[in-house]
Short mmCIF file of C-alpha atoms and ligand atoms in Angstrom, two decimals:
data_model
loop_
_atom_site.label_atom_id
_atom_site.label_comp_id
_atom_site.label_asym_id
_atom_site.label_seq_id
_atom_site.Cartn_x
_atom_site.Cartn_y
_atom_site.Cartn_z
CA UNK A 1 56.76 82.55 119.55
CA UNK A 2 54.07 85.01 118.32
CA UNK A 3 54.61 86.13 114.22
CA UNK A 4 55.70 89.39 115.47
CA UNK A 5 58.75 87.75 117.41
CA UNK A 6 59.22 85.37 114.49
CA UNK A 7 59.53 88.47 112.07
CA UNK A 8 62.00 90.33 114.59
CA UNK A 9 64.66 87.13 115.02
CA UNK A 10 64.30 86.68 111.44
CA UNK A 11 64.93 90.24 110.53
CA UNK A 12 67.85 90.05 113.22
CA UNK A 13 69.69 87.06 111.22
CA UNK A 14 69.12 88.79 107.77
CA UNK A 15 71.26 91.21 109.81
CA UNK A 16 73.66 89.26 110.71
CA UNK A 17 74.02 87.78 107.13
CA UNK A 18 72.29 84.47 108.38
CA UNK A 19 70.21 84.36 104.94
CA UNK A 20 69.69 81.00 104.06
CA UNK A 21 69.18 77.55 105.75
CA UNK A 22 71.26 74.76 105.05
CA UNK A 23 68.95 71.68 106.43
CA UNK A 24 65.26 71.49 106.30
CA UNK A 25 64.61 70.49 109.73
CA UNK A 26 66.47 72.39 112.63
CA UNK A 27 69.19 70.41 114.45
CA UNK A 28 70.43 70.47 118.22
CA UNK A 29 74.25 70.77 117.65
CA UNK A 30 74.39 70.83 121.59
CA UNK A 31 72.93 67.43 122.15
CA UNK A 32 74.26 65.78 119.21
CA UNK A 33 77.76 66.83 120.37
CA UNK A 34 76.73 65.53 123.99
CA UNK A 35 75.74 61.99 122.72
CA UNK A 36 78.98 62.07 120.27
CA UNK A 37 81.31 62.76 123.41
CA UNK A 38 79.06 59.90 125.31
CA UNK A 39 79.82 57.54 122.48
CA UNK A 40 83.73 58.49 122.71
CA UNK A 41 83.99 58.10 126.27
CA UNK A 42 82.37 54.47 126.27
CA UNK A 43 84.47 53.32 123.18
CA UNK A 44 88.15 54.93 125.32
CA UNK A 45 90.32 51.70 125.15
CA UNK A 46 93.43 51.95 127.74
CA UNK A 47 96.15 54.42 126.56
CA UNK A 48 99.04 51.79 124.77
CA UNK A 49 102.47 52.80 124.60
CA UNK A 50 103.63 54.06 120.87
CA UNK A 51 106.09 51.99 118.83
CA UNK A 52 108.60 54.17 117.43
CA UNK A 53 109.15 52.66 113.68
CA UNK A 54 112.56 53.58 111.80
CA UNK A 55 111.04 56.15 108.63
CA UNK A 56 112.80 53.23 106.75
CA UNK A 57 110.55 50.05 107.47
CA UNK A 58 107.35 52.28 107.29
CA UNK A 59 105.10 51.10 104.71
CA UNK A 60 104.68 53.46 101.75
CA UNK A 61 101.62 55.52 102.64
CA UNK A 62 99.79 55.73 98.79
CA UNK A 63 99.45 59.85 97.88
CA UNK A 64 95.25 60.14 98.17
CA UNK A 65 93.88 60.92 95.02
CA UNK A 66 92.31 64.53 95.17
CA UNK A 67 90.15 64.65 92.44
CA UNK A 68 89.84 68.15 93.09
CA UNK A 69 93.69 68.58 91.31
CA UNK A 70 92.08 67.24 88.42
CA UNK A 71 89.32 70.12 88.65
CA UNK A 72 92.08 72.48 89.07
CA UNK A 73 93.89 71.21 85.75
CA UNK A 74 90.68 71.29 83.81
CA UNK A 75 90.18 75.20 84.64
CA UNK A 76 93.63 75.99 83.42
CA UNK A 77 92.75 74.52 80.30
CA UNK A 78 89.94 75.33 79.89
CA UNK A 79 90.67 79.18 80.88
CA UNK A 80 93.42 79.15 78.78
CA UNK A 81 91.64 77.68 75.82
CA UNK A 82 89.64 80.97 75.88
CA UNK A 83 90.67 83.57 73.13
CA UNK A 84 88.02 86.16 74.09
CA UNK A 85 85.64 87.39 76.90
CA UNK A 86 82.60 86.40 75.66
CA UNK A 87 84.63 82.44 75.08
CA UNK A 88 85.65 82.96 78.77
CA UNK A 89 82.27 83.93 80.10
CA UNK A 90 80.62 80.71 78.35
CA UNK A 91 83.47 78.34 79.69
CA UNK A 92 83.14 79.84 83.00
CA UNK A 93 79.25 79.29 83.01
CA UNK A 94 79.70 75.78 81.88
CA UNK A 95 82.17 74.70 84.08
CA UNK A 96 81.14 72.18 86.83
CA UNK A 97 84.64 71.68 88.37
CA UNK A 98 83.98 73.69 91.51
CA UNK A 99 81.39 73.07 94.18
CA UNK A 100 80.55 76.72 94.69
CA UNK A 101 78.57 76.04 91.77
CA UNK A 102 76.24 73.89 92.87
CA UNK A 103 74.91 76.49 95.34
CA UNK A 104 75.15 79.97 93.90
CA UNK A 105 72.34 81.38 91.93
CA UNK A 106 74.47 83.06 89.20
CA UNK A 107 77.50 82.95 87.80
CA UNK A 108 79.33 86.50 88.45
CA UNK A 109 81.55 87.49 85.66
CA UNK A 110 81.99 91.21 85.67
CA UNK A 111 79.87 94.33 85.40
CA UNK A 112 81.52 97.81 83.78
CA UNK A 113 83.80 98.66 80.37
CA UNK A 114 86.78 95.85 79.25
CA UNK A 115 88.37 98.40 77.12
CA UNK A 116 88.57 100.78 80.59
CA UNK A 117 92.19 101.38 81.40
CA UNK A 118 91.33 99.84 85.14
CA UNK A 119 89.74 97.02 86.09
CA UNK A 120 89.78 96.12 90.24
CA UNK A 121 89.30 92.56 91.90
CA UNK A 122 87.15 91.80 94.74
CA UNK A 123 86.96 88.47 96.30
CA UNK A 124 83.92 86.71 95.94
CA UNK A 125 79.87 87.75 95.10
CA UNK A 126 77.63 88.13 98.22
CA UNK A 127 74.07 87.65 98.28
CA UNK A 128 73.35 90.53 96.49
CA UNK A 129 75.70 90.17 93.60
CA UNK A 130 74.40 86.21 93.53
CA UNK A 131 70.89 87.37 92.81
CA UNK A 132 71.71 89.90 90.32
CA UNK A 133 74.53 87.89 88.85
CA UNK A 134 76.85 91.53 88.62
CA UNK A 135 79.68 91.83 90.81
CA UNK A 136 79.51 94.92 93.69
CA UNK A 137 75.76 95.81 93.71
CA UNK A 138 75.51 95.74 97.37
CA UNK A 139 76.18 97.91 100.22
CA UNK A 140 79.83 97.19 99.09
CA UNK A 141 79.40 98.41 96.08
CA UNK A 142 77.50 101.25 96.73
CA UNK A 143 80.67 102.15 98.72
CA UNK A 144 82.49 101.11 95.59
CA UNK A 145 80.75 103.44 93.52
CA UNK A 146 81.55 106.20 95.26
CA UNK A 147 85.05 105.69 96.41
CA UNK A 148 85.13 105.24 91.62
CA UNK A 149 83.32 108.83 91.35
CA UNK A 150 85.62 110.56 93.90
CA UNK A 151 88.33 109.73 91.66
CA UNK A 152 85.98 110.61 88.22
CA UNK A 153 85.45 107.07 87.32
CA UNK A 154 82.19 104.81 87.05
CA UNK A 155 81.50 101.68 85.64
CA UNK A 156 81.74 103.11 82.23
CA UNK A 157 85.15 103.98 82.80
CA UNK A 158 86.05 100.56 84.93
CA UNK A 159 85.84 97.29 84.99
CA UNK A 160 85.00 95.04 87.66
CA UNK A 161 85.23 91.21 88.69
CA UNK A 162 85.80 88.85 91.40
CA UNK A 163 88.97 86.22 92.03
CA UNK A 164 85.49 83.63 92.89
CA UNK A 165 82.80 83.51 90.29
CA UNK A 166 80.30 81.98 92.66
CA UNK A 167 78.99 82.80 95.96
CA UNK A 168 80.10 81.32 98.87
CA UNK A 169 77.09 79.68 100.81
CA UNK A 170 76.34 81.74 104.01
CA UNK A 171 79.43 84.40 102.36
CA UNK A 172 81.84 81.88 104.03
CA UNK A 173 85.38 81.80 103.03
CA UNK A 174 85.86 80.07 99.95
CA UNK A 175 88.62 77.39 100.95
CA UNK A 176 92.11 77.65 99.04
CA UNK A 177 91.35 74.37 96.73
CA UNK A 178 88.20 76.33 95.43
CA UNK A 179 90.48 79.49 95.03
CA UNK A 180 92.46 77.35 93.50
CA UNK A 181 90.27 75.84 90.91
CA UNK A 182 88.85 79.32 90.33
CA UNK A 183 92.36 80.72 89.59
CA UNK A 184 93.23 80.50 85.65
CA UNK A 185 89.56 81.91 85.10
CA UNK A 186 90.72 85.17 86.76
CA UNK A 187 94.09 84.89 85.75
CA UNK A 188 93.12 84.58 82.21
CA UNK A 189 90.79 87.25 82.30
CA UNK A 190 92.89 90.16 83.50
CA UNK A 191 94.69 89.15 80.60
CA UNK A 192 92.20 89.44 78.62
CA UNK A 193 90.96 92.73 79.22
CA UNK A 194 94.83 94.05 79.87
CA UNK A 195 93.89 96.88 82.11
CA UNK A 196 96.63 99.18 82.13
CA UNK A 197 95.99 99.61 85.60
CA UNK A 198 94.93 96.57 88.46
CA UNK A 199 93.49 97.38 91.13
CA UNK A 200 93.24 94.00 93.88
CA UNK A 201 90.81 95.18 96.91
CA UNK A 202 91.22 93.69 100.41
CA UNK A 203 93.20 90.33 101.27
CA UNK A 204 92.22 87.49 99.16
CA UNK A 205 92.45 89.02 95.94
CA UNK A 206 95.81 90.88 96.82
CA UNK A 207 97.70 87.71 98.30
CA UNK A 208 96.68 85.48 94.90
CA UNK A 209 97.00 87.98 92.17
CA UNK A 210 100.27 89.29 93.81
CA UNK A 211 101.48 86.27 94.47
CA UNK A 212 102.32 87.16 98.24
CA UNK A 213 101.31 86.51 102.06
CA UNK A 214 101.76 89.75 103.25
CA UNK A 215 98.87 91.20 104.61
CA UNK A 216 96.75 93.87 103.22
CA UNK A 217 98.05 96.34 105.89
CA UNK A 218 101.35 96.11 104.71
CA UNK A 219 100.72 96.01 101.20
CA UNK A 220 98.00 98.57 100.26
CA UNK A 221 99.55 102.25 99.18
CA UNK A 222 102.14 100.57 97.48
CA UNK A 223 102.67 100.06 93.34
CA UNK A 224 103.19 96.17 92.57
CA UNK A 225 103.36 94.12 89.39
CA UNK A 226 100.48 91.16 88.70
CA UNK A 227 102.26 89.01 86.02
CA UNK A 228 99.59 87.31 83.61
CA UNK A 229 99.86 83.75 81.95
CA UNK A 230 102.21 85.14 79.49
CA UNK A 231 104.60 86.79 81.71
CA UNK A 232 103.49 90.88 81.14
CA UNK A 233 103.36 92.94 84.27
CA UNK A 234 100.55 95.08 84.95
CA UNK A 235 101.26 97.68 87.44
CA UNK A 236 98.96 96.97 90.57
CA UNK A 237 97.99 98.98 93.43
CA UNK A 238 96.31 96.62 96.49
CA UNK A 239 93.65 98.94 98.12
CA UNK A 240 91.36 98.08 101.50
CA UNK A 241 87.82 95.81 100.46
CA UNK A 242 84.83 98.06 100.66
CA UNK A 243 83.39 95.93 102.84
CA UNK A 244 85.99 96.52 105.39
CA UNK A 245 85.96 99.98 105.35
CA UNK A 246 82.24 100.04 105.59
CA UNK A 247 83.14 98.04 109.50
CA UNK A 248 86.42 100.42 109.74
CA UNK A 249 85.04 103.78 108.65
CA UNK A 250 88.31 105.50 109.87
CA UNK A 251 90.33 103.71 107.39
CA UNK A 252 88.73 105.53 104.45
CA UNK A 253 91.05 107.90 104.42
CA UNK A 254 93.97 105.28 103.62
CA UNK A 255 91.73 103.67 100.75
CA UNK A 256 91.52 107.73 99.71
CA UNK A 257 95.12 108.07 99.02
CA UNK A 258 95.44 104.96 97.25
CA UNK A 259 92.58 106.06 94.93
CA UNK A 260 94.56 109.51 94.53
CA UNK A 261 97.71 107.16 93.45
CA UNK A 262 95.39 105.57 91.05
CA UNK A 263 94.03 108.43 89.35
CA UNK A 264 97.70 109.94 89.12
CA UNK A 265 99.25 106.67 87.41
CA UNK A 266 95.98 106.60 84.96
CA UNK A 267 96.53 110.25 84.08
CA UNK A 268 100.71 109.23 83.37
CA UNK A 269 99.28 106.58 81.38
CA UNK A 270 97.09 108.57 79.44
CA UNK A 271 93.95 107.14 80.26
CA UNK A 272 91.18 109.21 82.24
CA UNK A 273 90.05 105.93 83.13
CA UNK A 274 87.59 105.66 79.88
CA UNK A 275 87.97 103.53 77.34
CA UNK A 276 90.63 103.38 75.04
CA UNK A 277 89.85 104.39 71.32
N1 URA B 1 82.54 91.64 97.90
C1 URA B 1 83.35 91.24 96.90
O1 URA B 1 84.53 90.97 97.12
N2 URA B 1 82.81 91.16 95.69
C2 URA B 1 81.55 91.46 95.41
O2 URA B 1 81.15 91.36 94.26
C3 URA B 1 80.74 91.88 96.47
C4 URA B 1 81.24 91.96 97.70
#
């Protein structure tokens, strides 16, 4: 392949998100998974017949040690150990409990005002938030931005962060032990700032700071409670991600209302939003 073509396919994966490699050399997935399936076929031993044993007479099957839980157990004290923002930014940064770590550039804590009467929760930093270490900088949160100034906000009058500090590699899904571990740092920070409004956009965010499965379908448009670490509610409104409305233009106009319903609860609360004095 010519530069030319080399520049094209590359442009087309930056695209698609494809914007980093994970081995040095490239690898033939196709083949290896032909030899595996070669291995497993000359390794097939005759099909035996299954004892059935009686749960009784089963040997005790030891509980595997996830050290993981232990990760988990370290952020909550650690997040909880944290009597300021600045405290929790510094823990967060030298924490080395969670994996996502080792790969992300920066450590995303939150961009805007913490004495805004708002503060919304994405899910996790994308490339573009990972190289400038703020969370929302990229086409979502140009979208983010404006969706703020239709309702006369801005990022002096908000405040933003993530449920995951650290980028996903390739902007996977970060797996529920890593939401997990990543929990009592978010947790502890809405508390922190004690927004008098939360605003949890798209899925992820929603389902752990609400403390529900239902979808986001079901549960944007409506007024719910987050409870912090010391039991106060904090009246929420779950909204659609950016991101997804920049795939589902058509659903801006649901994300629309919800931002009226937000800029009517901040006006009953007093707050245009800025901070409070
Ligand atoms: N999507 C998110 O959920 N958060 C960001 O910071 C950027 C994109």
């Amino acid at each position: 392949m010519d530069s030319a073509g080399l520049r094209e396919l590359l442009t087309f994966y930056a695209d698609a998100g494809v914007d980093e490699p994970l081995l040095d050399e490239a690898a033939d997935r196709f083949e290896e998974t032909r030899i595996e399936a070669e291995k497993r076929a000359a390794r097939r031993e005759p099909v035996r017949q299954k004892t059935v044993v009686p749960p009784q007479s089963r040997p005790a099957v030891p509980k595997a040690a996830v050290p993981d839980d232990a990760q988990a157990a370290r952020a909550r004290e650690l997040a909880g150990s944290a009597d300021s923002l600045e405290a929790l930014r510094e823990l967060l940064s030298g924490f080395d409990g969670c994996n996502l770590k080792t790969t992300a550039k920066n450590t995303v804590f939150a961009d805007g005002n913490p004495q805004a009467s708002v503060m919304f929760v994405g899910e996790a930093p994308g490339r573009d938030e990972d190289l400038q270490g703020l969370p929302f900088v990229g086409r979502s949160g140009k979208l983010l931005d404006r969706m703020l100034a239709s309702i006369g906000l801005d990022r002096t009058s908000a405040y933003i962060s993530n449920v995951i500090p650290w980028r996903p590699p390739g902007n996977r899904d970060p797996s529920p032990l890593e939401t997990e571990i990543c929990r009592p740092f978010i947790e502890r920070h809405i508390e922190l700032v004690a927004p008098k409004v939360l605003v949890t956009l798209g899925n992820p965010s929603t389902k752990l700071l609400l403390n529900t499965q239902t979808g986001i379908m079901r549960m944007r448009g409506n007024w719910a409670a987050h409870k912090t670490p010391s039991g106060r509610a904090i009246p929420t409104m779950p909204t659609l991600h950016p991101a997804y409305l920049l795939r589902n233009p058509a659903h801006k106009k649901l994300a629309w209302n919800d931002f009226l319903a937000i800029r009517l609860k901040l006006d009953e609360a007093g707050g245009s939003g800025a901070p409070v004095s």
